[in-house]
Protein backbone atom coordinates (compact mmCIF):
# COMPACT_ATOMS: atom_id res chain seq x y z
CA UNK A 1 0.00 0.00 0.00
CA UNK A 2 1.55 3.29 -1.06
CA UNK A 3 -1.34 5.75 -0.65
CA UNK A 4 -0.29 8.58 1.64
CA UNK A 5 -1.98 8.45 5.03
CA UNK A 6 -1.56 12.21 5.46
CA UNK A 7 -3.20 14.95 3.48
CA UNK A 8 -0.14 17.15 3.32
CA UNK A 9 3.54 16.44 2.92
CA UNK A 10 5.62 16.55 6.09
CA UNK A 11 8.33 19.16 6.65
CA UNK A 12 11.71 17.56 6.04
CA UNK A 13 14.91 18.74 7.72
CA UNK A 14 18.15 17.09 6.66
CA UNK A 15 20.96 16.63 9.17
CA UNK A 16 23.98 16.88 6.89
CA UNK A 17 26.51 14.56 8.47
CA UNK A 18 28.05 12.87 5.43
CA UNK A 19 27.59 9.13 5.62
CA UNK A 20 25.70 9.56 8.91
CA UNK A 21 23.23 12.07 7.38
CA UNK A 22 19.53 11.58 8.10
CA UNK A 23 16.13 13.20 7.74
CA UNK A 24 13.84 14.61 10.38
CA UNK A 25 10.23 14.36 9.22
CA UNK A 26 7.77 16.65 10.99
CA UNK A 27 4.02 16.56 10.60
CA UNK A 28 0.65 15.72 12.06
CA UNK A 29 -0.32 12.05 11.78
CA UNK A 30 3.09 10.80 10.63
CA UNK A 31 3.05 7.81 12.99
CA UNK A 32 0.66 6.08 10.58
CA UNK A 33 3.47 6.06 8.02
CA UNK A 34 6.08 4.55 10.34
CA UNK A 35 6.01 1.12 8.69
CA UNK A 36 6.21 2.53 5.17
CA UNK A 37 9.16 4.75 6.14
CA UNK A 38 11.00 1.86 7.75
CA UNK A 39 10.38 -0.32 4.73
CA UNK A 40 11.74 2.38 2.40
CA UNK A 41 14.78 2.89 4.58
CA UNK A 42 15.64 -0.71 5.36
CA UNK A 43 13.75 -3.30 3.30
CA UNK A 44 13.45 -6.62 5.12
CA UNK A 45 14.43 -5.22 8.52
CA UNK A 46 12.83 -6.40 11.76
CA UNK A 47 12.12 -3.87 14.47
CA UNK A 48 12.23 -3.67 18.27
CA UNK A 49 10.26 -0.78 19.74
CA UNK A 50 11.55 0.60 23.04
CA UNK A 51 9.04 2.72 24.93
CA UNK A 52 7.88 3.58 28.45
CA UNK A 53 4.76 2.39 30.25
CA UNK A 54 2.92 5.71 29.95
CA UNK A 55 3.58 6.12 26.23
CA UNK A 56 2.86 2.41 25.64
CA UNK A 57 -0.66 2.86 27.04
CA UNK A 58 -1.46 5.67 24.64
CA UNK A 59 0.60 5.26 21.46
CA UNK A 60 2.25 1.81 21.26
CA UNK A 61 -0.81 0.16 19.69
CA UNK A 62 -0.87 2.67 16.83
CA UNK A 63 2.89 2.36 16.30
CA UNK A 64 2.69 -1.43 16.17
CA UNK A 65 -0.30 -1.34 13.83
CA UNK A 66 1.54 1.03 11.49
CA UNK A 67 4.53 -1.30 11.41
CA UNK A 68 2.46 -4.44 10.98
CA UNK A 69 0.45 -2.94 8.12
CA UNK A 70 3.71 -2.77 6.15
CA UNK A 71 4.37 -6.44 6.81
CA UNK A 72 7.19 -5.76 9.29
CA UNK A 73 7.75 -7.95 12.32
CA UNK A 74 8.16 -6.06 15.62
CA UNK A 75 9.00 -6.78 19.27
CA UNK A 76 8.17 -4.45 22.17
CA UNK A 77 10.39 -3.49 25.07
CA UNK A 78 8.58 -1.46 27.73
CA UNK A 79 10.36 0.21 30.67
CA UNK A 80 8.97 2.30 33.55
CA UNK A 81 8.32 5.98 32.74
CA UNK A 82 10.65 8.60 34.16
CA UNK A 83 14.27 9.65 34.52
CA UNK A 84 15.07 6.66 36.77
CA UNK A 85 14.99 4.44 33.67
CA UNK A 86 18.23 6.08 32.48
CA UNK A 87 20.08 3.59 34.70
CA UNK A 88 22.51 0.67 34.36
CA UNK A 89 19.78 -1.72 35.49
CA UNK A 90 17.28 -0.64 32.83
CA UNK A 91 19.99 -0.45 30.16
CA UNK A 92 20.86 -4.08 30.91
CA UNK A 93 17.21 -5.11 30.58
CA UNK A 94 16.83 -3.27 27.29
CA UNK A 95 20.05 -4.72 25.81
CA UNK A 96 19.10 -8.26 26.86
CA UNK A 97 15.59 -7.82 25.44
CA UNK A 98 16.98 -6.58 22.13
CA UNK A 99 19.22 -9.63 21.86
CA UNK A 100 16.38 -11.96 22.94
CA UNK A 101 14.20 -10.43 20.21
CA UNK A 102 16.85 -11.55 17.70
CA UNK A 103 17.44 -8.04 16.42
CA UNK A 104 20.48 -8.25 14.15
CA UNK A 105 22.81 -5.86 12.38
CA UNK A 106 20.44 -5.07 9.51
CA UNK A 107 17.47 -4.51 11.83
CA UNK A 108 16.28 -1.38 13.58
CA UNK A 109 15.53 -0.16 17.08
CA UNK A 110 12.66 2.31 17.33
CA UNK A 111 12.75 4.72 20.28
CA UNK A 112 9.10 5.69 20.91
CA UNK A 113 8.96 8.21 23.74
CA UNK A 114 10.43 11.32 25.27
CA UNK A 115 14.06 12.19 25.89
CA UNK A 116 14.44 9.43 28.47
CA UNK A 117 13.53 6.73 25.96
CA UNK A 118 15.53 8.35 23.14
CA UNK A 119 18.66 8.54 25.30
CA UNK A 120 18.25 5.03 26.73
CA UNK A 121 17.23 3.22 23.53
CA UNK A 122 19.83 5.11 21.50
CA UNK A 123 22.54 4.11 23.96
CA UNK A 124 21.40 0.47 23.95
CA UNK A 125 21.39 0.57 20.13
CA UNK A 126 24.94 1.90 20.10
CA UNK A 127 26.15 -0.94 22.36
CA UNK A 128 24.34 -4.10 21.24
CA UNK A 129 26.26 -6.01 18.56
CA UNK A 130 28.72 -3.07 18.46
CA UNK A 131 26.07 -0.76 17.11
CA UNK A 132 22.56 -1.12 15.70
CA UNK A 133 20.80 1.56 13.72
CA UNK A 134 17.87 3.29 15.37
CA UNK A 135 14.91 5.48 14.51
CA UNK A 136 13.70 8.20 16.85
CA UNK A 137 9.95 8.67 17.21
CA UNK A 138 9.90 11.48 19.79
CA UNK A 139 6.64 11.92 21.72
CA UNK A 140 7.39 14.98 23.88
CA UNK A 141 7.95 18.54 22.69
CA UNK A 142 11.41 18.51 24.29
CA UNK A 143 12.31 15.36 22.38
CA UNK A 144 10.91 16.68 19.07
CA UNK A 145 12.90 19.91 19.17
CA UNK A 146 15.99 18.80 21.01
CA UNK A 147 16.89 15.34 22.32
CA UNK A 148 15.91 13.23 19.28
CA UNK A 149 18.25 15.21 17.03
CA UNK A 150 22.03 15.20 17.25
CA UNK A 151 22.96 11.71 18.43
CA UNK A 152 23.72 12.24 22.11
CA UNK A 153 22.66 9.08 23.92
CA UNK A 154 23.22 7.87 27.45
CA UNK A 155 22.22 7.08 30.99
CA UNK A 156 22.92 8.67 34.37
CA UNK A 157 25.79 7.87 36.70
CA UNK A 158 25.49 7.95 40.48
CA UNK A 159 27.80 10.95 40.17
CA UNK A 160 25.78 12.94 37.70
CA UNK A 161 23.36 13.12 34.80
CA UNK A 162 24.25 11.81 31.34
CA UNK A 163 27.79 10.86 32.32
CA UNK A 164 27.72 7.45 30.60
CA UNK A 165 26.96 7.65 26.92
CA UNK A 166 27.90 7.77 23.28
CA UNK A 167 27.42 9.82 20.15
CA UNK A 168 25.21 7.61 18.00
CA UNK A 169 23.12 9.34 15.34
CA UNK A 170 19.68 7.97 14.48
CA UNK A 171 19.03 6.99 10.85
CA UNK A 172 15.66 8.75 10.81
CA UNK A 173 13.58 10.98 13.10
CA UNK A 174 9.79 10.97 12.77
CA UNK A 175 8.19 13.79 14.75
CA UNK A 176 4.41 13.31 14.68
CA UNK A 177 3.13 16.56 16.16
CA UNK A 178 -0.26 14.98 16.96
CA UNK A 179 1.41 12.76 19.57
CA UNK A 180 1.92 15.91 21.64
CA UNK A 181 -1.87 16.29 22.05
CA UNK A 182 -1.76 13.71 24.86
CA UNK A 183 1.23 15.23 26.64
CA UNK A 184 0.36 16.78 30.04
CA UNK A 185 0.21 20.58 29.66
CA UNK A 186 3.04 21.06 32.16
CA UNK A 187 5.35 18.78 30.13
CA UNK A 188 4.45 20.62 26.92
CA UNK A 189 5.15 23.97 28.55
CA UNK A 190 8.50 22.75 29.90
CA UNK A 191 9.47 21.60 26.39
CA UNK A 192 8.49 25.03 25.10
CA UNK A 193 11.39 26.53 27.08
CA UNK A 194 13.71 24.78 24.61
CA UNK A 195 11.66 26.13 21.68
CA UNK A 196 12.02 29.68 22.99
CA UNK A 197 15.72 28.97 23.51
CA UNK A 198 16.27 28.67 19.73
CA UNK A 199 14.75 32.12 19.26
CA UNK A 200 16.67 33.65 22.13
CA UNK A 201 19.99 32.14 20.98
CA UNK A 202 20.11 34.34 17.95
CA UNK A 203 17.02 34.01 15.75
CA UNK A 204 15.29 37.28 16.57
CA UNK A 205 12.67 36.83 13.85
CA UNK A 206 11.66 33.43 15.24
CA UNK A 207 11.45 34.86 18.76
CA UNK A 208 9.19 37.67 17.57
CA UNK A 209 7.05 35.09 15.74
CA UNK A 210 6.78 33.03 18.96
CA UNK A 211 5.70 36.10 20.93
CA UNK A 212 2.77 36.45 18.50
CA UNK A 213 1.98 32.80 17.84
CA UNK A 214 2.80 30.79 20.97
CA UNK A 215 -0.84 30.11 21.72
CA UNK A 216 -1.24 28.44 18.32
CA UNK A 217 1.90 26.37 18.99
CA UNK A 218 0.28 25.12 22.19
CA UNK A 219 -3.05 24.53 20.44
CA UNK A 220 -1.55 22.33 17.71
CA UNK A 221 -2.09 22.82 14.01
CA UNK A 222 0.30 24.33 11.49
CA UNK A 223 1.98 26.76 13.91
CA UNK A 224 3.15 23.86 16.07
CA UNK A 225 4.60 22.03 13.09
CA UNK A 226 6.24 25.23 11.88
CA UNK A 227 7.86 25.98 15.25
CA UNK A 228 9.21 22.44 15.58
CA UNK A 229 10.63 22.60 12.06
CA UNK A 230 12.43 25.89 12.80
CA UNK A 231 13.97 24.39 15.95
CA UNK A 232 15.03 21.19 14.16
CA UNK A 233 16.56 23.20 11.32
CA UNK A 234 18.55 25.26 13.83
CA UNK A 235 19.73 22.20 15.74
CA UNK A 236 20.50 20.26 12.54
CA UNK A 237 22.69 23.13 11.32
CA UNK A 238 24.58 23.38 14.60
CA UNK A 239 25.06 19.60 14.84
CA UNK A 240 26.26 19.36 11.24
CA UNK A 241 28.90 22.03 11.96
CA UNK A 242 29.91 20.76 15.40
CA UNK A 243 28.74 17.18 15.98
CA UNK A 244 30.98 16.53 19.00
CA UNK A 245 30.44 19.84 20.79
CA UNK A 246 33.90 21.28 20.51
CA UNK A 247 32.50 24.74 19.85
CA UNK A 248 29.20 26.08 18.54
CA UNK A 249 27.02 23.21 19.82
CA UNK A 250 27.66 24.47 23.36
CA UNK A 251 25.36 27.43 22.56
CA UNK A 252 22.44 25.04 22.94
CA UNK A 253 23.30 25.06 26.64
CA UNK A 254 21.89 28.59 26.98
CA UNK A 255 20.19 28.72 30.38
CA UNK A 256 21.49 25.27 31.27
CA UNK A 257 24.32 26.15 33.69
CA UNK A 258 22.00 28.01 36.05
CA UNK A 259 19.23 25.55 35.10
CA UNK A 260 21.15 22.38 35.95
CA UNK A 261 22.21 23.78 39.30
CA UNK A 262 18.58 24.55 40.16
CA UNK A 263 17.43 21.13 38.91
CA UNK A 264 20.09 19.39 40.97
CA UNK A 265 19.23 21.61 43.95
CA UNK A 266 15.65 20.34 43.71
CA UNK A 267 16.95 16.75 43.54
CA UNK A 268 15.85 16.34 39.88
CA UNK A 269 12.33 15.94 41.25
CA UNK A 270 8.91 16.90 39.88
CA UNK A 271 9.26 20.16 41.79
CA UNK A 272 11.17 21.58 38.83
CA UNK A 273 11.10 19.94 35.40
CA UNK A 274 14.14 20.28 33.15
CA UNK A 275 12.45 22.79 30.84
CA UNK A 276 11.22 24.85 33.78
CA UNK A 277 14.78 25.00 35.11
CA UNK A 278 15.96 26.02 31.62
CA UNK A 279 13.40 28.85 31.48
CA UNK A 280 14.57 30.14 34.82
CA UNK A 281 18.21 29.66 33.84
CA UNK A 282 17.65 31.50 30.56
CA UNK A 283 16.02 34.44 32.33
CA UNK A 284 19.02 34.53 34.70
CA UNK A 285 21.55 34.32 31.83
CA UNK A 286 19.84 37.29 30.15
CA UNK A 287 19.74 39.29 33.35
CA UNK A 288 23.37 38.48 34.12
CA UNK A 289 24.34 39.58 30.59
CA UNK A 290 22.43 42.83 31.10
CA UNK A 291 24.13 43.42 34.42
CA UNK A 292 27.50 42.96 32.70
CA UNK A 293 26.46 45.59 30.16
CA UNK A 294 26.42 43.14 27.24
CA UNK A 295 22.74 43.68 26.39
CA UNK A 296 20.12 46.26 27.30
CA UNK A 297 18.04 45.62 30.42
CA UNK A 298 14.95 45.84 28.17
CA UNK A 299 16.18 42.83 26.18
CA UNK A 300 16.45 40.74 29.34
CA UNK A 301 13.01 41.93 30.43
CA UNK A 302 11.54 40.98 27.04
CA UNK A 303 12.94 37.44 27.19
CA UNK A 304 11.64 36.91 30.72
CA UNK A 305 8.26 38.43 29.86
CA UNK A 306 7.67 35.88 27.10
CA UNK A 307 8.70 32.91 29.23
CA UNK A 308 6.45 34.16 32.03
CA UNK A 309 3.56 34.74 29.60
CA UNK A 310 3.47 31.05 28.69
CA UNK A 311 3.53 30.15 32.38
CA UNK A 312 7.19 29.23 32.83
CA UNK A 313 9.12 30.25 35.96
CA UNK A 314 11.51 33.20 35.59
CA UNK A 315 12.17 34.17 39.22
CA UNK A 316 13.90 32.10 41.88
CA UNK A 317 10.82 32.67 44.05
CA UNK A 318 8.76 30.79 41.43
CA UNK A 319 10.39 27.48 42.45
CA UNK A 320 7.97 25.62 44.73
CA UNK A 321 9.65 24.72 48.00
CA UNK A 322 12.35 27.32 47.35
CA UNK A 323 15.89 26.99 46.00
CA UNK A 324 19.00 26.00 47.95
CA UNK A 325 21.21 28.66 49.53
CA UNK A 326 24.04 30.43 47.76
CA UNK A 327 26.82 28.06 48.90
CA UNK A 328 25.02 24.98 47.61
CA UNK A 329 24.07 26.73 44.35
CA UNK A 330 27.66 27.82 43.72
CA UNK A 331 28.92 24.27 44.44
CA UNK A 332 26.40 22.87 41.97
CA UNK A 333 27.36 25.41 39.30
CA UNK A 334 31.05 24.57 39.78
CA UNK A 335 30.28 20.83 39.46
CA UNK A 336 28.29 21.31 36.30
CA UNK A 337 30.99 23.16 34.40
CA UNK A 338 34.74 23.08 34.44
CA UNK A 339 36.16 25.62 36.85
CA UNK A 340 39.53 27.07 35.99
CA UNK A 341 41.13 29.17 38.73
CA UNK A 342 37.86 30.67 39.88
CA UNK A 343 36.39 31.20 36.40
CA UNK A 344 33.30 29.52 34.98
CA UNK A 345 31.90 28.90 31.51
CA UNK A 346 28.50 30.39 30.69
CA UNK A 347 26.49 31.01 27.55
CA UNK A 348 25.87 34.75 27.60
CA UNK A 349 24.18 37.20 25.25
CA UNK A 350 25.55 40.05 23.20
CA UNK A 351 23.04 40.32 20.39
CA UNK A 352 23.49 36.59 19.81
CA UNK A 353 24.50 33.96 22.34
CA UNK A 354 28.20 33.29 22.77
CA UNK A 355 30.38 31.05 24.92
CA UNK A 356 32.13 32.98 27.70
CA UNK A 357 34.87 30.89 29.30
CA UNK A 358 36.08 33.54 31.67
CA UNK A 359 33.20 34.32 33.97
CA UNK A 360 34.39 35.29 37.42
CA UNK A 361 32.81 32.93 39.97
CA UNK A 362 32.70 35.76 42.53
CA UNK A 363 30.65 37.87 40.11
CA UNK A 364 28.15 35.03 39.62
CA UNK A 365 27.93 34.66 43.38
CA UNK A 366 27.15 38.33 43.91
CA UNK A 367 24.55 38.25 41.13
CA UNK A 368 22.80 35.19 42.59
CA UNK A 369 22.95 36.60 46.13
CA UNK A 370 21.09 39.67 44.87
CA UNK A 371 18.52 37.49 43.13
CA UNK A 372 18.04 35.36 46.23
CA UNK A 373 17.52 38.31 48.52
CA UNK A 374 15.16 40.07 46.09
CA UNK A 375 13.18 36.83 45.65
N1 LIG B 1 20.19 13.56 23.94
C1 LIG B 1 20.03 14.86 24.02
O1 LIG B 1 20.58 15.64 23.22
C2 LIG B 1 19.15 15.42 25.08
C3 LIG B 1 18.78 16.77 25.04
C4 LIG B 1 17.91 17.26 26.00
C5 LIG B 1 17.42 16.40 26.99
N2 LIG B 1 17.80 15.09 27.00
C6 LIG B 1 17.26 14.16 28.02
O2 LIG B 1 15.86 14.05 27.84
C7 LIG B 1 15.26 13.67 29.06
C8 LIG B 1 14.00 14.47 29.28
O3 LIG B 1 13.12 14.21 28.21
P1 LIG B 1 11.54 14.47 28.33
O4 LIG B 1 11.32 15.78 28.91
O5 LIG B 1 10.98 14.14 27.01
O6 LIG B 1 11.13 13.44 29.48
P2 LIG B 1 10.47 11.98 29.47
O7 LIG B 1 10.99 11.13 28.38
O8 LIG B 1 10.60 11.45 30.86
O9 LIG B 1 8.93 12.29 29.21
C9 LIG B 1 8.21 13.05 30.15
C10 LIG B 1 6.95 12.33 30.63
O10 LIG B 1 5.96 12.40 29.59
C11 LIG B 1 5.45 11.10 29.31
N3 LIG B 1 5.11 11.12 27.88
C12 LIG B 1 5.96 11.11 26.84
N4 LIG B 1 5.30 11.27 25.69
C13 LIG B 1 3.99 11.37 26.00
C14 LIG B 1 2.82 11.59 25.24
N5 LIG B 1 2.87 11.77 23.92
N6 LIG B 1 1.65 11.64 25.88
C15 LIG B 1 1.60 11.51 27.25
N7 LIG B 1 2.67 11.34 28.03
C16 LIG B 1 3.85 11.28 27.42
C17 LIG B 1 6.54 10.16 29.70
O11 LIG B 1 6.03 8.88 29.99
C18 LIG B 1 7.15 10.85 30.91
O12 LIG B 1 6.40 10.52 32.05
C19 LIG B 1 16.31 13.88 30.14
O13 LIG B 1 16.78 12.63 30.57
C20 LIG B 1 17.42 14.65 29.42
O14 LIG B 1 18.70 14.36 29.94
C21 LIG B 1 18.64 14.60 26.07
ZN1 LIG C 1 17.72 21.17 27.80
Short mmCIF file of C-alpha atoms and ligand atoms in Angstrom, two decimals, residues 142 146 194 197 252-254 256 260 263 274-275 278, ligand 2:
data_model
loop_
_atom_site.label_atom_id
_atom_site.label_comp_id
_atom_site.label_asym_id
_atom_site.label_seq_id
_atom_site.Cartn_x
_atom_site.Cartn_y
_atom_site.Cartn_z
CA UNK A 142 11.41 18.51 24.29
CA UNK A 146 15.99 18.80 21.01
CA UNK A 194 13.71 24.78 24.61
CA UNK A 197 15.72 28.97 23.51
CA UNK A 252 22.44 25.04 22.94
CA UNK A 253 23.30 25.06 26.64
CA UNK A 254 21.89 28.59 26.98
CA UNK A 256 21.49 25.27 31.27
CA UNK A 260 21.15 22.38 35.95
CA UNK A 263 17.43 21.13 38.91
CA UNK A 274 14.14 20.28 33.15
CA UNK A 275 12.45 22.79 30.84
CA UNK A 278 15.96 26.02 31.62
ZN1 LIG B 2 17.72 21.17 27.80
#
